Amino acid sequence: MTHTHDLTAQALADAIRTRELSPVEITDHYLERIERVNPQVGAYTTVTAELARDQAARAEKQVLETADPADLPPFHGVPIPVKDLNMVNGIRATLGSKVFDDLTGFADDNVVVLLKQAGSVLLGKTSTPEFGLPCYTESAVAPPARTPWDLSRSAGGSSGGAAAAVAAGLAPIAQGSDGGGSIRIPSSACGLFGIKPTRGRISQGPIIPDLFGLSTNGPIARTVRDAAALLDVMAVPQPGDLYSAPPAEGTFLSYAGRPPGRLRIARSLEPAVPGVEVHPDCVAAYEAATELLGELGHEVVELPRVMGPELVPHFELLWGVMATLTPVPPEGEHLLQPLTRWLRERGDATTAPELFRAHAGLQAALRAAFPVMNEFDAILHPTLALPPVPVGYFHDQEPAENFERQKHFTPFCAAYNISGQPAVNVPLHWNDAGLPIGIMLAGRLGGEGTLISLAAQLEEARPWLGRKPGVWDA
């Protein structure tokens, strides 16, 4: 039996244009599933049922009144949730924190404006950890986000709610954000395709500062085509953006149907974080991906060491300072999570010269690394060093141990937030326990198109859309 949530976001958009499905039917279907399944997976912090139904009704009216369906925007009537780090005007915005438990969004983030212009329907706000700082999604404002493949395990983070929603069939596609792996980590834990775009590709404004250029919005989807289409919607520069990406040649969606040709791909199993042991399941996924790339005709070679352990303290320093950028009134400090307080204390203790020295150290390293990395069309790594971990694996520890465990769980992702390069998680592998194990491909600056084309080739060779977790048919 085929359910509405079996359809991809692109298929839903097509069905709405041809009037085979109505936006109201689709929205009601997802809202009913959210009410029933969300308590198991913890995908949503806030469900905007009344707003969603109003938006769907308006979308349906426009379909009936439009002479040429091709004139409708790309995601007309398609439900797309927004991560609870992003402002939506008039909608609760907790930022994953008890401090902002009663905050109502007072503006639309630029990416939300673009999602609205694309015709999407807002089902709600997806769960995030406090201020999006950890690589897992457990907070004081919502239940933990769990991977639908094993409800005892974390969906990852910080876009864990977004990934859990898509993987459990509670949204066809989702917006996420990634400052140190926060799209790729939950995409790996939930068996999805996720894109961290090039720095400056998507606006962070007008509320969220992009001072360090580490964080960016991006899509989380079940298919490469869906993610590419959503990236097209979000990738519109806005006035005041601090960074800008090289312009893309054509639409990103067009790359999903374009053979990549023979590529030169580097690979590395050596993380920058010292002392990390990569789990055998993650090594197996990496080796299987290497073999598949070779079968598809690509040249795969070992990547020379370009970014080493000397960069880790610099990134940690920036992460602590980033934790201080969300203003917290003194009377609200006691409501913060222990990890957040610990990170903010480290950030507050950082002097301006120390911050600039860390930036200078990172820039010097990148100037040496880019000439090497730019010799390759893509770079392959495991996305994570471990399979999805149990809920509480990080959160139940003291802050220092919590942070150390996070570094050993995700030692590969943050390098590409530092460099600003695009990177994707590709869900090619499931281990013997039925848990998804992603692989990561990074590209040249501005090279999202090549990554999308290559990922689409991998998807065609080893389709993953037919794999569904147990809650899918609930």
mmCIF file of C-alpha atoms in Angstrom, residues 134-468:
data_model
loop_
_atom_site.group_PDB
_atom_site.id
_atom_site.type_symbol
_atom_site.label_atom_id
_atom_site.label_comp_id
_atom_site.label_asym_id
_atom_site.label_seq_id
_atom_site.Cartn_x
_atom_site.Cartn_y
_atom_site.Cartn_z
ATOM 1 C CA PRO A 134 25.864 19.869 20.610
ATOM 2 C CA CYS A 135 25.905 17.085 18.005
ATOM 3 C CA TYR A 136 22.845 15.434 19.582
ATOM 4 C CA THR A 137 19.289 16.700 20.141
ATOM 5 C CA GLU A 138 18.349 16.511 23.800
ATOM 6 C CA SER A 139 17.083 19.592 25.630
ATOM 7 C CA ALA A 140 14.871 20.794 28.473
ATOM 8 C CA VAL A 141 12.105 21.989 26.135
ATOM 9 C CA ALA A 142 11.276 18.803 24.195
ATOM 10 C CA PRO A 143 11.784 15.026 24.323
ATOM 11 C CA PRO A 144 14.992 13.687 22.751
ATOM 12 C CA ALA A 145 15.073 13.371 18.961
ATOM 13 C CA ARG A 146 15.524 9.664 18.188
ATOM 14 C CA THR A 147 16.557 7.935 14.988
ATOM 15 C CA PRO A 148 13.515 6.067 13.643
ATOM 16 C CA TRP A 149 15.805 3.121 12.873
ATOM 17 C CA ASP A 150 16.245 2.392 16.600
ATOM 18 C CA LEU A 151 14.186 4.460 19.018
ATOM 19 C CA SER A 152 16.678 3.875 21.830
ATOM 20 C CA ARG A 153 19.304 5.819 19.865
ATOM 21 C CA SER A 154 19.875 9.503 19.153
ATOM 22 C CA ALA A 155 18.950 11.142 15.860
ATOM 23 C CA GLY A 156 22.149 13.198 16.160
ATOM 24 C CA GLY A 157 22.167 16.957 16.006
ATOM 25 C CA SER A 158 21.838 19.725 16.010
ATOM 26 C CA SER A 159 19.265 19.272 13.210
ATOM 27 C CA GLY A 160 18.142 16.038 14.879
ATOM 28 C CA GLY A 161 14.464 16.942 14.892
ATOM 29 C CA ALA A 162 14.539 17.792 11.193
ATOM 30 C CA ALA A 163 16.216 14.487 10.298
ATOM 31 C CA ALA A 164 13.928 12.449 12.570
ATOM 32 C CA ALA A 165 10.894 14.097 10.942
ATOM 33 C CA VAL A 166 11.977 13.200 7.409
ATOM 34 C CA ALA A 167 13.177 9.681 8.296
ATOM 35 C CA ALA A 168 9.953 8.859 10.184
ATOM 36 C CA GLY A 169 7.644 10.163 7.453
ATOM 37 C CA LEU A 170 6.570 13.221 9.465
ATOM 38 C CA ALA A 171 7.730 15.616 6.739
ATOM 39 C CA PRO A 172 8.712 15.025 3.104
ATOM 40 C CA ILE A 173 11.807 17.232 3.403
ATOM 41 C CA ALA A 174 13.231 19.672 5.956
ATOM 42 C CA GLN A 175 15.378 22.745 6.440
ATOM 43 C CA GLY A 176 18.355 22.305 8.763
ATOM 44 C CA SER A 177 21.559 24.121 9.641
ATOM 45 C CA ASP A 178 25.166 23.062 10.048
ATOM 46 C CA GLY A 179 27.910 24.802 12.057
ATOM 47 C CA GLY A 180 30.095 21.786 12.833
ATOM 48 C CA GLY A 181 28.277 18.910 11.113
ATOM 49 C CA SER A 182 24.702 19.581 12.231
ATOM 50 C CA ILE A 183 23.087 18.577 8.914
ATOM 51 C CA ARG A 184 25.452 15.725 8.029
ATOM 52 C CA ILE A 185 25.512 14.131 11.517
ATOM 53 C CA PRO A 186 21.724 13.579 11.834
ATOM 54 C CA SER A 187 21.477 12.707 8.136
ATOM 55 C CA SER A 188 23.946 9.884 8.793
ATOM 56 C CA ALA A 189 22.161 8.751 11.972
ATOM 57 C CA CYS A 190 18.778 8.782 10.213
ATOM 58 C CA GLY A 191 19.721 7.400 6.773
ATOM 59 C CA LEU A 192 19.148 10.582 4.757
ATOM 60 C CA PHE A 193 20.858 12.776 2.175
ATOM 61 C CA GLY A 194 21.919 16.141 3.574
ATOM 62 C CA ILE A 195 23.852 19.069 2.101
ATOM 63 C CA LYS A 196 26.051 21.565 3.916
ATOM 64 C CA PRO A 197 26.489 24.191 1.194
ATOM 65 C CA THR A 198 29.481 26.398 0.476
ATOM 66 C CA ARG A 199 30.007 29.251 2.943
ATOM 67 C CA GLY A 200 27.904 32.211 1.813
ATOM 68 C CA ARG A 201 25.606 30.157 -0.438
ATOM 69 C CA ILE A 202 22.603 30.677 1.869
ATOM 70 C CA SER A 203 21.921 33.782 3.936
ATOM 71 C CA GLN A 204 22.113 33.495 7.726
ATOM 72 C CA GLY A 205 20.289 36.810 8.224
ATOM 73 C CA PRO A 206 18.700 38.862 9.431
ATOM 74 C CA ILE A 207 18.806 37.636 13.078
ATOM 75 C CA ILE A 208 21.578 35.049 13.211
ATOM 76 C CA PRO A 209 25.110 36.518 13.002
ATOM 77 C CA ASP A 210 27.518 34.838 10.576
ATOM 78 C CA LEU A 211 30.668 36.349 12.102
ATOM 79 C CA PHE A 212 32.776 33.192 11.879
ATOM 80 C CA GLY A 213 31.259 31.720 8.725
ATOM 81 C CA LEU A 214 31.044 28.262 10.290
ATOM 82 C CA SER A 215 27.283 27.813 10.125
ATOM 83 C CA THR A 216 24.933 27.611 7.161
ATOM 84 C CA ASN A 217 21.381 26.525 6.408
ATOM 85 C CA GLY A 218 20.809 23.547 4.128
ATOM 86 C CA PRO A 219 18.427 20.756 3.082
ATOM 87 C CA ILE A 220 17.781 17.327 4.614
ATOM 88 C CA ALA A 221 15.953 14.935 2.294
ATOM 89 C CA ARG A 222 15.280 11.351 1.310
ATOM 90 C CA THR A 223 16.587 11.829 -2.235
ATOM 91 C CA VAL A 224 19.316 13.803 -3.963
ATOM 92 C CA ARG A 225 16.774 15.479 -6.273
ATOM 93 C CA ASP A 226 14.674 16.718 -3.363
ATOM 94 C CA ALA A 227 17.710 18.168 -1.599
ATOM 95 C CA ALA A 228 18.985 19.842 -4.768
ATOM 96 C CA ALA A 229 15.584 21.420 -5.432
ATOM 97 C CA LEU A 230 15.382 22.786 -1.882
ATOM 98 C CA LEU A 231 18.932 24.116 -2.129
ATOM 99 C CA ASP A 232 17.878 26.043 -5.251
ATOM 100 C CA VAL A 233 15.105 27.680 -3.227
ATOM 101 C CA MET A 234 17.339 28.641 -0.291
ATOM 102 C CA ALA A 235 20.432 29.762 -2.233
ATOM 103 C CA VAL A 236 19.506 33.413 -2.810
ATOM 104 C CA PRO A 237 22.021 36.028 -1.544
ATOM 105 C CA GLN A 238 20.601 38.776 0.644
ATOM 106 C CA PRO A 239 21.786 42.328 1.385
ATOM 107 C CA GLY A 240 24.109 42.485 4.377
ATOM 108 C CA ASP A 241 25.430 38.932 4.128
ATOM 109 C CA LEU A 242 29.019 38.818 5.328
ATOM 110 C CA TYR A 243 30.093 36.032 2.954
ATOM 111 C CA SER A 244 29.254 35.219 -0.657
ATOM 112 C CA ALA A 245 29.690 31.952 -2.557
ATOM 113 C CA PRO A 246 30.901 31.582 -6.163
ATOM 114 C CA PRO A 247 27.827 31.651 -8.428
ATOM 115 C CA ALA A 248 26.456 28.278 -9.502
ATOM 116 C CA GLU A 249 26.250 27.320 -13.158
ATOM 117 C CA GLY A 250 22.582 26.510 -13.686
ATOM 118 C CA THR A 251 20.239 25.099 -11.081
ATOM 119 C CA PHE A 252 21.388 22.568 -8.512
ATOM 120 C CA LEU A 253 18.445 20.369 -9.505
ATOM 121 C CA SER A 254 19.854 20.146 -13.036
ATOM 122 C CA TYR A 255 23.020 18.564 -11.614
ATOM 123 C CA ALA A 256 20.978 15.719 -10.130
ATOM 124 C CA GLY A 257 20.255 14.514 -13.669
ATOM 125 C CA ARG A 258 23.730 15.164 -15.043
ATOM 126 C CA PRO A 259 26.399 12.396 -15.142
ATOM 127 C CA PRO A 260 29.477 13.572 -13.227
ATOM 128 C CA GLY A 261 32.017 12.179 -15.693
ATOM 129 C CA ARG A 262 35.195 10.551 -14.421
ATOM 130 C CA LEU A 263 36.248 12.293 -11.225
ATOM 131 C CA ARG A 264 39.454 12.337 -9.248
ATOM 132 C CA ILE A 265 38.479 11.604 -5.650
ATOM 133 C CA ALA A 266 40.709 11.628 -2.594
ATOM 134 C CA ARG A 267 39.885 9.675 0.530
ATOM 135 C CA SER A 268 40.999 9.782 4.154
ATOM 136 C CA LEU A 269 40.211 7.752 7.241
ATOM 137 C CA GLU A 270 42.495 9.888 9.408
ATOM 138 C CA PRO A 271 40.538 12.357 11.590
ATOM 139 C CA ALA A 272 41.992 15.631 12.808
ATOM 140 C CA VAL A 273 40.931 14.855 16.384
ATOM 141 C CA PRO A 274 43.735 12.877 18.071
ATOM 142 C CA GLY A 275 43.081 9.503 19.680
ATOM 143 C CA VAL A 276 39.940 8.670 17.666
ATOM 144 C CA GLU A 277 39.268 5.057 16.728
ATOM 145 C CA VAL A 278 36.860 4.770 13.804
ATOM 146 C CA HIS A 279 34.281 2.034 14.418
ATOM 147 C CA PRO A 280 34.524 -1.026 12.109
ATOM 148 C CA ASP A 281 31.002 -0.353 10.754
ATOM 149 C CA CYS A 282 32.054 3.159 9.716
ATOM 150 C CA VAL A 283 35.236 1.784 8.142
ATOM 151 C CA ALA A 284 33.128 -0.787 6.270
ATOM 152 C CA ALA A 285 30.858 1.950 4.887
ATOM 153 C CA TYR A 286 33.909 3.969 3.810
ATOM 154 C CA GLU A 287 35.559 0.989 2.100
ATOM 155 C CA ALA A 288 32.314 -0.015 0.372
ATOM 156 C CA ALA A 289 31.906 3.545 -0.926
ATOM 157 C CA THR A 290 35.493 3.507 -2.178
ATOM 158 C CA GLU A 291 34.828 0.259 -4.034
ATOM 159 C CA LEU A 292 31.600 1.604 -5.553
ATOM 160 C CA LEU A 293 33.304 4.810 -6.721
ATOM 161 C CA GLY A 294 35.949 2.679 -8.416
ATOM 162 C CA GLU A 295 33.287 0.514 -10.076
ATOM 163 C CA LEU A 296 31.670 3.691 -11.422
ATOM 164 C CA GLY A 297 34.929 4.638 -13.106
ATOM 165 C CA HIS A 298 36.298 7.246 -10.729
ATOM 166 C CA GLU A 299 39.933 7.478 -9.691
ATOM 167 C CA VAL A 300 40.249 7.173 -5.904
ATOM 168 C CA VAL A 301 43.546 8.033 -4.199
ATOM 169 C CA GLU A 302 44.683 8.675 -0.629
ATOM 170 C CA LEU A 303 44.452 12.268 0.599
ATOM 171 C CA PRO A 304 47.704 13.680 1.993
ATOM 172 C CA ARG A 305 47.392 15.046 5.528
ATOM 173 C CA VAL A 306 46.080 18.616 5.134
ATOM 174 C CA MET A 307 44.281 19.557 8.374
ATOM 175 C CA GLY A 308 45.730 18.061 11.529
ATOM 176 C CA PRO A 309 45.229 18.051 15.290
ATOM 177 C CA GLU A 310 46.804 21.502 15.652
ATOM 178 C CA LEU A 311 43.513 22.993 14.333
ATOM 179 C CA VAL A 312 41.292 21.359 16.968
ATOM 180 C CA PRO A 313 42.040 23.845 19.792
ATOM 181 C CA HIS A 314 41.342 26.746 17.413
ATOM 182 C CA PHE A 315 37.927 25.329 16.511
ATOM 183 C CA GLU A 316 37.134 24.618 20.165
ATOM 184 C CA LEU A 317 37.966 28.220 21.028
ATOM 185 C CA LEU A 318 35.644 29.520 18.280
ATOM 186 C CA TRP A 319 32.875 27.159 19.419
ATOM 187 C CA GLY A 320 33.083 28.507 22.953
ATOM 188 C CA VAL A 321 32.876 32.097 21.713
ATOM 189 C CA MET A 322 29.947 31.197 19.448
ATOM 190 C CA ALA A 323 28.122 29.863 22.513
ATOM 191 C CA THR A 324 28.198 33.386 23.984
ATOM 192 C CA LEU A 325 26.540 35.072 20.985
ATOM 193 C CA THR A 326 22.985 34.212 22.058
ATOM 194 C CA PRO A 327 22.057 36.876 24.613
ATOM 195 C CA VAL A 328 20.917 35.395 27.930
ATOM 196 C CA PRO A 329 19.628 37.705 30.685
ATOM 197 C CA PRO A 330 21.423 37.231 34.028
ATOM 198 C CA GLU A 331 18.214 35.971 35.644
ATOM 199 C CA GLY A 332 18.015 33.247 32.974
ATOM 200 C CA GLU A 333 21.537 31.847 33.343
ATOM 201 C CA HIS A 334 20.418 29.172 35.826
ATOM 202 C CA LEU A 335 18.085 27.729 33.176
ATOM 203 C CA LEU A 336 20.949 26.881 30.816
ATOM 204 C CA GLN A 337 22.089 23.300 30.306
ATOM 205 C CA PRO A 338 25.401 22.371 32.013
ATOM 206 C CA LEU A 339 27.173 21.945 28.652
ATOM 207 C CA THR A 340 25.986 25.366 27.462
ATOM 208 C CA ARG A 341 27.147 27.062 30.669
ATOM 209 C CA TRP A 342 30.520 25.314 30.393
ATOM 210 C CA LEU A 343 30.984 26.402 26.758
ATOM 211 C CA ARG A 344 29.900 29.979 27.513
ATOM 212 C CA GLU A 345 32.347 30.182 30.423
ATOM 213 C CA ARG A 346 35.120 29.129 28.068
ATOM 214 C CA GLY A 347 33.948 31.688 25.508
ATOM 215 C CA ASP A 348 33.682 34.504 28.037
ATOM 216 C CA ALA A 349 37.222 33.771 29.215
ATOM 217 C CA THR A 350 38.602 34.153 25.668
ATOM 218 C CA THR A 351 40.333 37.454 24.951
ATOM 219 C CA ALA A 352 40.120 39.294 21.641
ATOM 220 C CA PRO A 353 43.804 38.607 20.825
ATOM 221 C CA GLU A 354 43.252 34.883 21.487
ATOM 222 C CA LEU A 355 40.244 34.876 19.167
ATOM 223 C CA PHE A 356 42.146 36.616 16.369
ATOM 224 C CA ARG A 357 45.135 34.311 16.828
ATOM 225 C CA ALA A 358 42.830 31.306 16.443
ATOM 226 C CA HIS A 359 41.390 32.797 13.246
ATOM 227 C CA ALA A 360 44.882 33.501 11.948
ATOM 228 C CA GLY A 361 45.972 29.937 12.739
ATOM 229 C CA LEU A 362 43.019 28.491 10.849
ATOM 230 C CA GLN A 363 43.565 30.778 7.866
ATOM 231 C CA ALA A 364 47.259 29.883 7.672
ATOM 232 C CA ALA A 365 46.401 26.187 7.710
ATOM 233 C CA LEU A 366 43.770 26.623 4.995
ATOM 234 C CA ARG A 367 46.160 28.540 2.751
ATOM 235 C CA ALA A 368 48.412 25.489 2.824
ATOM 236 C CA ALA A 369 45.539 22.976 2.539
ATOM 237 C CA PHE A 370 43.540 24.395 -0.371
ATOM 238 C CA PRO A 371 46.202 23.899 -3.085
ATOM 239 C CA VAL A 372 46.275 20.216 -2.119
ATOM 240 C CA MET A 373 42.501 19.735 -1.754
ATOM 241 C CA ASN A 374 41.746 21.597 -4.980
ATOM 242 C CA GLU A 375 43.563 18.893 -6.940
ATOM 243 C CA PHE A 376 40.524 16.678 -6.330
ATOM 244 C CA ASP A 377 36.893 16.874 -7.464
ATOM 245 C CA ALA A 378 35.704 15.384 -4.168
ATOM 246 C CA ILE A 379 37.061 14.048 -0.877
ATOM 247 C CA LEU A 380 35.636 10.946 0.838
ATOM 248 C CA HIS A 381 35.485 10.343 4.602
ATOM 249 C CA PRO A 382 33.238 8.472 7.003
ATOM 250 C CA THR A 383 30.621 10.980 8.148
ATOM 251 C CA LEU A 384 30.905 9.793 11.759
ATOM 252 C CA ALA A 385 33.356 7.658 13.724
ATOM 253 C CA LEU A 386 30.561 5.672 15.436
ATOM 254 C CA PRO A 387 27.130 4.302 14.537
ATOM 255 C CA PRO A 388 24.137 6.106 16.113
ATOM 256 C CA VAL A 389 24.641 6.184 19.888
ATOM 257 C CA PRO A 390 22.085 5.631 22.691
ATOM 258 C CA VAL A 391 20.056 8.591 23.907
ATOM 259 C CA GLY A 392 21.929 10.035 26.901
ATOM 260 C CA TYR A 393 25.357 8.881 25.678
ATOM 261 C CA PHE A 394 26.538 12.509 25.664
ATOM 262 C CA HIS A 395 23.866 14.349 27.636
ATOM 263 C CA ASP A 396 24.184 12.319 30.829
ATOM 264 C CA GLN A 397 27.893 13.124 31.225
ATOM 265 C CA GLU A 398 29.657 16.038 32.907
ATOM 266 C CA PRO A 399 30.358 18.830 30.365
ATOM 267 C CA ALA A 400 34.060 18.088 29.783
ATOM 268 C CA GLU A 401 33.399 14.372 29.190
ATOM 269 C CA ASN A 402 30.304 15.198 27.128
ATOM 270 C CA PHE A 403 32.368 17.448 24.830
ATOM 271 C CA GLU A 404 35.176 14.886 24.547
ATOM 272 C CA ARG A 405 32.683 12.201 23.518
ATOM 273 C CA GLN A 406 31.223 14.535 20.897
ATOM 274 C CA LYS A 407 34.688 15.136 19.412
ATOM 275 C CA HIS A 408 35.282 11.382 19.170
ATOM 276 C CA PHE A 409 31.834 10.802 17.642
ATOM 277 C CA THR A 410 32.182 13.434 14.910
ATOM 278 C CA PRO A 411 35.874 14.066 14.165
ATOM 279 C CA PHE A 412 35.488 14.557 10.380
ATOM 280 C CA CYS A 413 32.664 17.061 9.795
ATOM 281 C CA ALA A 414 33.873 20.328 11.334
ATOM 282 C CA ALA A 415 36.921 20.616 9.052
ATOM 283 C CA TYR A 416 34.603 21.638 6.227
ATOM 284 C CA ASN A 417 32.846 24.243 8.346
ATOM 285 C CA ILE A 418 36.284 25.725 8.985
ATOM 286 C CA SER A 419 37.189 25.666 5.275
ATOM 287 C CA GLY A 420 33.714 26.662 4.053
ATOM 288 C CA GLN A 421 33.674 23.842 1.493
ATOM 289 C CA PRO A 422 30.418 22.089 0.607
ATOM 290 C CA ALA A 423 29.932 18.593 2.001
ATOM 291 C CA VAL A 424 27.166 16.003 1.844
ATOM 292 C CA ASN A 425 26.121 12.890 3.727
ATOM 293 C CA VAL A 426 25.228 9.987 1.444
ATOM 294 C CA PRO A 427 23.246 7.114 3.056
ATOM 295 C CA LEU A 428 24.843 4.158 1.285
ATOM 296 C CA HIS A 429 25.320 1.704 4.147
ATOM 297 C CA TRP A 430 23.366 0.006 6.946
ATOM 298 C CA ASN A 431 25.142 -2.198 9.485
ATOM 299 C CA ASP A 432 24.098 -5.685 10.621
ATOM 300 C CA ALA A 433 21.949 -4.136 13.382
ATOM 301 C CA GLY A 434 19.976 -2.195 10.744
ATOM 302 C CA LEU A 435 21.463 1.193 11.664
ATOM 303 C CA PRO A 436 22.322 3.690 8.902
ATOM 304 C CA ILE A 437 26.010 4.552 8.485
ATOM 305 C CA GLY A 438 26.658 7.525 6.186
ATOM 306 C CA ILE A 439 29.680 8.517 4.161
ATOM 307 C CA MET A 440 30.713 12.122 3.585
ATOM 308 C CA LEU A 441 31.832 13.706 0.342
ATOM 309 C CA ALA A 442 33.332 17.201 0.386
ATOM 310 C CA GLY A 443 33.924 19.347 -2.691
ATOM 311 C CA ARG A 444 35.728 22.427 -3.881
ATOM 312 C CA LEU A 445 34.399 25.818 -2.797
ATOM 313 C CA GLY A 446 31.321 26.421 -4.942
ATOM 314 C CA GLY A 447 31.317 22.770 -5.990
ATOM 315 C CA GLU A 448 27.857 21.696 -4.743
ATOM 316 C CA GLY A 449 26.882 20.806 -8.315
ATOM 317 C CA THR A 450 29.643 18.205 -8.628
ATOM 318 C CA LEU A 451 28.701 16.673 -5.264
ATOM 319 C CA ILE A 452 25.019 16.526 -6.241
ATOM 320 C CA SER A 453 25.846 14.921 -9.590
ATOM 321 C CA LEU A 454 28.135 12.359 -7.938
ATOM 322 C CA ALA A 455 25.638 11.613 -5.152
ATOM 323 C CA ALA A 456 22.866 11.102 -7.711
ATOM 324 C CA GLN A 457 25.104 8.601 -9.516
ATOM 325 C CA LEU A 458 25.707 6.753 -6.244
ATOM 326 C CA GLU A 459 21.978 6.831 -5.475
ATOM 327 C CA GLU A 460 21.199 5.288 -8.855
ATOM 328 C CA ALA A 461 23.841 2.595 -8.358
ATOM 329 C CA ARG A 462 22.806 1.756 -4.759
ATOM 330 C CA PRO A 463 19.245 3.066 -4.257
ATOM 331 C CA TRP A 464 18.295 3.743 -0.646
ATOM 332 C CA LEU A 465 14.776 5.170 -0.966
ATOM 333 C CA GLY A 466 13.198 1.736 -0.504
ATOM 334 C CA ARG A 467 14.762 1.361 2.946
ATOM 335 C CA LYS A 468 12.286 2.421 5.628
#
